[in-house]
Amino acid sequence: MILVTGGAGYIGSHVVRDLADRGYSVVVLDNLSTGHIEAVDKRAIFIKGDAGDPRVLDRLFTMYSVKAVMHFAASCLVGESVTQPLKYYQNNVAATVCLLQKMVDHHIKNFIFSSTCATYGVPDQPIIHENLPTNPINPYGNSKLMVETIVKNVSQTHDFNYIALRYFNVAGAHPSAEIGEDHNPETHLIPNILRHLQGKTPYIEIFGDDYETPDGTCIRDYIHVTDLSHGHILALEFLLQQQDPKTAEIFNLGNEQGVSVLEMIYLCEQVTGAKANVKIQPRRKGDPPKLVASSQKIQNALGWSPRYDIKAMIESAWKWHQQHPNGYR
Ligand code: UDP
């Protein structure tokens, strides 16, 4: 049995579906604070609860023989983390400490952690390798880096293996378009552009056009949610196959391609055939100018490679938005 915390969320629900497709038994733990019950694959067992609730975890780990935990449950908005830092330290750090304690108590030794490129801060290199210094500039990145450190210490002391995956910007939807991205409120770039191009908002806001980038807008590296999910499955299988357990790895997951906010608007216009109105706004607090991955490490270690380019990502997100104009509602 694999425990997926946050399995009703955007990324977690895709991983649950892919795990079920591969024949894994899955139990999902999600408090549905931001996730959607409709997103949880029917083949998974669903438990409504907090990933940091010791009583729920004791019950769950007693009831099911859990071989690995994939931990997605978290708060994950850079801008919100600046205005509500304690929410991030509570949901992302304190809750994970509790989960790790219960894993140790119940002798569950395989952990896959959703980390982030926000751990790097403002890198001084154009392409980000895992061995670059970490220096987060927002509480979200800080909270994830703290957990990376905690997990490392746990693995140094206990019989405990982990892989932390540092995601770059996740986009797109399942090829079936049955599950996809639905946040409320929506803050992410691609869904905001597509919602605007569907006529739901009068304009798309660009948060800052005076960055030191070629067109002045922020550059991010986007990865399709299916490719990201595949990285998790490979990481899980790697951990489960280890005979001599002591795995402590950090891998980037990105497409190694930078796309600016303006370029993204242009690409979305091309895919949808609609024309955007843009409104330049001040910079959003906590945003680094440019984040582009090297994902050579996971390519070499686990044989992962991305299958979706940026256009295919937008097309799959667009299909989801067209088929679910009100998300899961
Ligand atoms: N962004 C924007 N307008 C929006 C949403 C996002 O200009 O409506 C910018 C944001 O400032 C950042 C980039 O798009 O530079 C990606 O933001 P997103 O929230 O999608 O992901 P993040 O990089 O914060 O994880």
Tab-separated table of N, CA and C in Angstrom, residues 99-205:
chain	number	residue	atom	x	y	z
A	99	LEU	N	4.104	13.766	10.648
A	99	LEU	CA	4.035	12.627	9.716
A	99	LEU	C	5.313	11.785	9.812
A	100	LEU	N	6.457	12.453	9.843
A	100	LEU	CA	7.735	11.725	9.903
A	100	LEU	C	7.854	10.947	11.217
A	101	GLN	N	7.416	11.565	12.309
A	101	GLN	CA	7.457	10.874	13.605
A	101	GLN	C	6.632	9.589	13.547
A	102	LYS	N	5.453	9.705	12.950
A	102	LYS	CA	4.575	8.527	12.875
A	102	LYS	C	5.154	7.478	11.919
A	103	MET	N	5.815	7.927	10.869
A	103	MET	CA	6.477	6.955	9.986
A	103	MET	C	7.555	6.196	10.751
A	104	VAL	N	8.350	6.926	11.528
A	104	VAL	CA	9.419	6.282	12.305
A	104	VAL	C	8.799	5.327	13.328
A	105	ASP	N	7.755	5.786	14.023
A	105	ASP	CA	7.100	4.939	15.036
A	105	ASP	C	6.598	3.628	14.428
A	106	HIS	N	6.094	3.726	13.194
A	106	HIS	CA	5.483	2.539	12.567
A	106	HIS	C	6.447	1.842	11.591
A	107	HIS	N	7.723	2.236	11.649
A	107	HIS	CA	8.772	1.584	10.840
A	107	HIS	C	8.486	1.648	9.342
A	108	ILE	N	8.002	2.784	8.894
A	108	ILE	CA	7.775	2.979	7.452
A	108	ILE	C	8.950	3.798	6.944
A	109	LYS	N	9.675	3.244	5.999
A	109	LYS	CA	10.991	3.833	5.742
A	109	LYS	C	11.160	4.480	4.377
A	110	ASN	N	10.142	4.532	3.562
A	110	ASN	CA	10.319	5.134	2.230
A	110	ASN	C	9.462	6.393	2.096
A	111	PHE	N	10.115	7.501	1.730
A	111	PHE	CA	9.429	8.798	1.737
A	111	PHE	C	9.777	9.560	0.471
A	112	ILE	N	8.741	10.010	-0.216
A	112	ILE	CA	8.960	10.873	-1.391
A	112	ILE	C	8.354	12.220	-1.077
A	113	PHE	N	9.186	13.225	-1.175
A	113	PHE	CA	8.794	14.552	-0.699
A	113	PHE	C	8.680	15.540	-1.852
A	114	SER	N	7.563	16.282	-1.865
A	114	SER	CA	7.335	17.331	-2.861
A	114	SER	C	8.083	18.585	-2.439
A	115	SER	N	9.240	18.797	-3.033
A	115	SER	CA	9.964	20.031	-2.740
A	115	SER	C	9.838	20.962	-3.951
A	116	THR	N	10.648	21.975	-3.988
A	116	THR	CA	10.388	23.040	-4.953
A	116	THR	C	11.672	23.751	-5.371
A	117	CYS	N	11.626	24.324	-6.571
A	117	CYS	CA	12.738	25.157	-7.026
A	117	CYS	C	12.806	26.460	-6.239
A	118	ALA	N	11.752	26.766	-5.453
A	118	ALA	CA	11.803	27.977	-4.615
A	118	ALA	C	12.872	27.853	-3.517
A	119	THR	N	13.411	26.652	-3.321
A	119	THR	CA	14.502	26.489	-2.344
A	119	THR	C	15.775	27.199	-2.808
A	120	TYR	N	15.900	27.435	-4.124
A	120	TYR	CA	17.152	28.017	-4.636
A	120	TYR	C	17.231	29.530	-4.464
A	121	GLY	N	16.096	30.186	-4.275
A	121	GLY	CA	16.121	31.642	-4.149
A	121	GLY	C	16.377	32.298	-5.488
A	122	VAL	N	17.390	33.172	-5.527
A	122	VAL	CA	17.738	33.845	-6.786
A	122	VAL	C	19.109	33.319	-7.206
A	123	PRO	N	19.139	32.247	-7.990
A	123	PRO	CA	20.418	31.618	-8.314
A	123	PRO	C	21.286	32.527	-9.183
A	124	ASP	N	22.602	32.410	-9.026
A	124	ASP	CA	23.482	33.244	-9.853
A	124	ASP	C	23.919	32.509	-11.120
A	125	GLN	N	23.305	31.363	-11.393
A	125	GLN	CA	23.611	30.597	-12.601
A	125	GLN	C	22.367	30.555	-13.483
A	126	PRO	N	22.537	30.548	-14.802
A	126	PRO	CA	21.354	30.520	-15.672
A	126	PRO	C	20.573	29.209	-15.595
A	127	ILE	N	21.271	28.107	-15.335
A	127	ILE	CA	20.634	26.793	-15.249
A	127	ILE	C	20.890	26.249	-13.843
A	128	ILE	N	19.844	25.735	-13.220
A	128	ILE	CA	19.954	25.365	-11.810
A	128	ILE	C	20.232	23.873	-11.653
A	129	HIS	N	21.405	23.569	-11.085
A	129	HIS	CA	21.744	22.187	-10.726
A	129	HIS	C	21.422	21.994	-9.243
A	130	GLU	N	21.271	20.753	-8.852
A	130	GLU	CA	20.903	20.460	-7.467
A	130	GLU	C	21.977	20.897	-6.477
A	131	ASN	N	23.228	20.995	-6.939
A	131	ASN	CA	24.277	21.359	-5.975
A	131	ASN	C	24.501	22.864	-5.859
A	132	LEU	N	23.662	23.661	-6.496
A	132	LEU	CA	23.766	25.111	-6.280
A	132	LEU	C	23.336	25.419	-4.846
A	133	PRO	N	23.832	26.534	-4.294
A	133	PRO	CA	23.411	26.874	-2.929
A	133	PRO	C	21.908	27.129	-2.852
A	134	THR	N	21.329	26.802	-1.701
A	134	THR	CA	19.902	27.096	-1.482
A	134	THR	C	19.803	28.351	-0.629
A	135	ASN	N	18.916	29.238	-1.035
A	135	ASN	CA	18.777	30.499	-0.287
A	135	ASN	C	17.399	31.090	-0.592
A	136	PRO	N	16.332	30.421	-0.089
A	136	PRO	CA	14.975	30.833	-0.476
A	136	PRO	C	14.673	32.284	-0.121
A	137	ILE	N	13.854	32.928	-0.958
A	137	ILE	CA	13.513	34.334	-0.697
A	137	ILE	C	12.039	34.484	-0.303
A	138	ASN	N	11.362	33.377	-0.056
A	138	ASN	CA	9.985	33.487	0.437
A	138	ASN	C	9.726	32.347	1.429
A	139	PRO	N	8.732	32.536	2.313
A	139	PRO	CA	8.469	31.511	3.331
A	139	PRO	C	8.097	30.153	2.744
A	140	TYR	N	7.461	30.128	1.584
A	140	TYR	CA	7.147	28.837	0.950
A	140	TYR	C	8.431	28.040	0.702
A	141	GLY	N	9.395	28.677	0.023
A	141	GLY	CA	10.659	27.998	-0.266
A	141	GLY	C	11.389	27.612	1.010
A	142	ASN	N	11.317	28.509	2.006
A	142	ASN	CA	11.952	28.230	3.291
A	142	ASN	C	11.345	27.006	3.951
A	143	SER	N	10.009	26.935	3.927
A	143	SER	CA	9.339	25.824	4.610
A	143	SER	C	9.743	24.497	3.960
A	144	LYS	N	9.855	24.477	2.645
A	144	LYS	CA	10.215	23.235	1.950
A	144	LYS	C	11.684	22.868	2.205
A	145	LEU	N	12.545	23.889	2.248
A	145	LEU	CA	13.961	23.611	2.527
A	145	LEU	C	14.139	23.091	3.953
A	146	MET	N	13.364	23.658	4.881
A	146	MET	CA	13.432	23.161	6.268
A	146	MET	C	13.088	21.677	6.311
A	147	VAL	N	12.042	21.297	5.583
A	147	VAL	CA	11.659	19.873	5.602
A	147	VAL	C	12.746	19.021	4.953
A	148	GLU	N	13.353	19.512	3.887
A	148	GLU	CA	14.463	18.743	3.291
A	148	GLU	C	15.537	18.461	4.341
A	149	THR	N	15.847	19.481	5.156
A	149	THR	CA	16.884	19.315	6.183
A	149	THR	C	16.431	18.322	7.245
A	150	ILE	N	15.179	18.452	7.646
A	150	ILE	CA	14.640	17.550	8.679
A	150	ILE	C	14.677	16.098	8.174
A	151	VAL	N	14.253	15.909	6.943
A	151	VAL	CA	14.218	14.559	6.378
A	151	VAL	C	15.640	13.989	6.294
A	152	LYS	N	16.577	14.844	5.921
A	152	LYS	CA	17.977	14.391	5.856
A	152	LYS	C	18.439	13.908	7.233
A	153	ASN	N	18.134	14.689	8.256
A	153	ASN	CA	18.538	14.295	9.616
A	153	ASN	C	17.858	13.002	10.038
A	154	VAL	N	16.591	12.843	9.701
A	154	VAL	CA	15.867	11.604	10.051
A	154	VAL	C	16.562	10.417	9.391
A	155	SER	N	16.960	10.584	8.130
A	155	SER	CA	17.575	9.453	7.415
A	155	SER	C	18.969	9.153	7.948
A	156	GLN	N	19.602	10.158	8.586
A	156	GLN	CA	20.940	9.912	9.153
A	156	GLN	C	20.857	9.080	10.435
A	157	THR	N	19.695	9.100	11.066
A	157	THR	CA	19.559	8.449	12.371
A	157	THR	C	18.727	7.176	12.310
A	158	HIS	N	17.696	7.208	11.456
A	158	HIS	CA	16.745	6.087	11.429
A	158	HIS	C	16.904	5.289	10.141
A	159	ASP	N	16.267	4.139	10.130
A	159	ASP	CA	16.210	3.322	8.921
A	159	ASP	C	15.176	3.975	8.003
A	160	PHE	N	15.639	4.905	7.191
A	160	PHE	CA	14.703	5.804	6.502
A	160	PHE	C	15.334	6.269	5.196
A	161	ASN	N	14.608	6.094	4.110
A	161	ASN	CA	15.098	6.507	2.783
A	161	ASN	C	14.184	7.562	2.214
A	162	TYR	N	14.774	8.472	1.490
A	162	TYR	CA	13.900	9.480	0.893
A	162	TYR	C	14.445	9.974	-0.438
A	163	ILE	N	13.516	10.467	-1.228
A	163	ILE	CA	13.867	11.243	-2.420
A	163	ILE	C	13.039	12.518	-2.358
A	164	ALA	N	13.719	13.654	-2.386
A	164	ALA	CA	13.021	14.950	-2.456
A	164	ALA	C	13.068	15.405	-3.907
A	165	LEU	N	11.896	15.757	-4.431
A	165	LEU	CA	11.806	16.197	-5.826
A	165	LEU	C	11.529	17.693	-5.837
A	166	ARG	N	12.461	18.425	-6.409
A	166	ARG	CA	12.293	19.887	-6.483
A	166	ARG	C	11.596	20.230	-7.788
A	167	TYR	N	10.310	20.518	-7.671
A	167	TYR	CA	9.517	20.805	-8.864
A	167	TYR	C	9.786	22.212	-9.353
A	168	PHE	N	9.805	22.346	-10.667
A	168	PHE	CA	9.719	23.671	-11.273
A	168	PHE	C	8.215	23.931	-11.506
A	169	ASN	N	7.804	24.704	-12.478
A	169	ASN	CA	6.382	25.094	-12.533
A	169	ASN	C	5.535	24.032	-13.233
A	170	VAL	N	4.580	23.498	-12.517
A	170	VAL	CA	3.800	22.368	-13.018
A	170	VAL	C	2.587	22.882	-13.800
A	171	ALA	N	2.317	22.214	-14.921
A	171	ALA	CA	1.246	22.701	-15.795
A	171	ALA	C	0.584	21.526	-16.493
A	172	GLY	N	-0.562	21.794	-17.138
A	172	GLY	CA	-1.234	20.778	-17.937
A	172	GLY	C	-2.208	19.945	-17.129
A	173	ALA	N	-2.792	18.968	-17.808
A	173	ALA	CA	-3.811	18.126	-17.193
A	173	ALA	C	-3.645	16.705	-17.717
A	174	HIS	N	-4.344	15.778	-17.077
A	174	HIS	CA	-4.297	14.374	-17.499
A	174	HIS	C	-4.756	14.264	-18.956
A	175	PRO	N	-4.135	13.364	-19.755
A	175	PRO	CA	-4.522	13.236	-21.169
A	175	PRO	C	-6.026	12.988	-21.360
A	176	SER	N	-6.673	12.354	-20.400
A	176	SER	CA	-8.117	12.109	-20.494
A	176	SER	C	-8.920	13.388	-20.288
A	177	ALA	N	-8.284	14.421	-19.760
A	177	ALA	CA	-8.947	15.678	-19.347
A	177	ALA	C	-9.996	15.432	-18.263
A	178	GLU	N	-9.903	14.300	-17.573
A	178	GLU	CA	-10.852	14.047	-16.470
A	178	GLU	C	-10.388	14.688	-15.169
A	179	ILE	N	-9.073	14.858	-15.023
A	179	ILE	CA	-8.559	15.592	-13.864
A	179	ILE	C	-7.599	16.673	-14.361
A	180	GLY	N	-7.558	17.775	-13.631
A	180	GLY	CA	-6.717	18.894	-14.050
A	180	GLY	C	-6.554	19.887	-12.908
A	181	GLU	N	-6.179	21.105	-13.266
A	181	GLU	CA	-5.834	22.118	-12.255
A	181	GLU	C	-7.066	22.950	-11.907
A	182	ASP	N	-7.426	22.985	-10.632
A	182	ASP	CA	-8.591	23.758	-10.184
A	182	ASP	C	-8.302	24.315	-8.797
A	183	HIS	N	-7.787	25.539	-8.759
A	183	HIS	CA	-7.519	26.207	-7.481
A	183	HIS	C	-8.543	27.321	-7.290
A	184	ASN	N	-8.844	27.584	-6.035
A	184	ASN	CA	-9.787	28.664	-5.754
A	184	ASN	C	-9.291	29.484	-4.541
A	185	PRO	N	-8.829	30.697	-4.736
A	185	PRO	CA	-8.729	31.408	-6.009
A	185	PRO	C	-7.573	30.871	-6.853
A	186	GLU	N	-7.671	31.044	-8.155
A	186	GLU	CA	-6.574	30.626	-9.040
A	186	GLU	C	-5.521	31.734	-9.060
A	187	THR	N	-4.271	31.354	-8.850
A	187	THR	CA	-3.200	32.364	-8.877
A	187	THR	C	-2.155	32.036	-9.938
A	188	HIS	N	-2.187	30.827	-10.488
A	188	HIS	CA	-1.100	30.413	-11.371
A	188	HIS	C	-1.253	30.976	-12.777
A	189	LEU	N	-0.108	31.116	-13.411
A	189	LEU	CA	-0.083	31.850	-14.683
A	189	LEU	C	-0.912	31.197	-15.787
A	190	ILE	N	-0.646	29.937	-16.109
A	190	ILE	CA	-1.306	29.330	-17.283
A	190	ILE	C	-2.832	29.280	-17.089
A	191	PRO	N	-3.333	28.764	-15.956
A	191	PRO	CA	-4.798	28.786	-15.806
A	191	PRO	C	-5.372	30.199	-15.832
A	192	ASN	N	-4.642	31.158	-15.286
A	192	ASN	CA	-5.159	32.539	-15.324
A	192	ASN	C	-5.237	33.061	-16.751
A	193	ILE	N	-4.234	32.756	-17.560
A	193	ILE	CA	-4.283	33.211	-18.963
A	193	ILE	C	-5.450	32.519	-19.678
A	194	LEU	N	-5.569	31.201	-19.483
A	194	LEU	CA	-6.609	30.458	-20.211
A	194	LEU	C	-8.006	30.891	-19.778
A	195	ARG	N	-8.169	31.146	-18.477
A	195	ARG	CA	-9.472	31.624	-18.003
A	195	ARG	C	-9.790	32.986	-18.620
A	196	HIS	N	-8.761	33.811	-18.725
A	196	HIS	CA	-8.973	35.111	-19.374
A	196	HIS	C	-9.358	34.921	-20.840
A	197	LEU	N	-8.658	34.021	-21.517
A	197	LEU	CA	-8.942	33.801	-22.945
A	197	LEU	C	-10.300	33.121	-23.167
A	198	GLN	N	-10.837	32.540	-22.107
A	198	GLN	CA	-12.213	31.999	-22.180
A	198	GLN	C	-13.243	33.092	-21.918
A	199	GLY	N	-12.763	34.303	-21.639
A	199	GLY	CA	-13.676	35.428	-21.414
A	199	GLY	C	-14.126	35.577	-19.969
A	200	LYS	N	-13.440	34.863	-19.046
A	200	LYS	CA	-13.905	34.908	-17.652
A	200	LYS	C	-13.368	36.105	-16.885
A	201	THR	N	-12.286	36.689	-17.356
A	201	THR	CA	-11.708	37.856	-16.674
A	201	THR	C	-11.406	38.916	-17.740
A	202	PRO	N	-11.454	40.201	-17.370
A	202	PRO	CA	-11.312	41.257	-18.377
A	202	PRO	C	-9.881	41.403	-18.907
A	203	TYR	N	-8.893	40.960	-18.134
A	203	TYR	CA	-7.494	41.086	-18.562
A	203	TYR	C	-6.638	40.078	-17.802
A	204	ILE	N	-5.424	39.883	-18.306
A	204	ILE	CA	-4.459	39.060	-17.572
A	204	ILE	C	-3.416	40.006	-16.972
A	205	GLU	N	-3.176	39.844	-15.689
A	205	GLU	CA	-2.197	40.701	-15.014
A	205	GLU	C	-0.787	40.136	-15.215
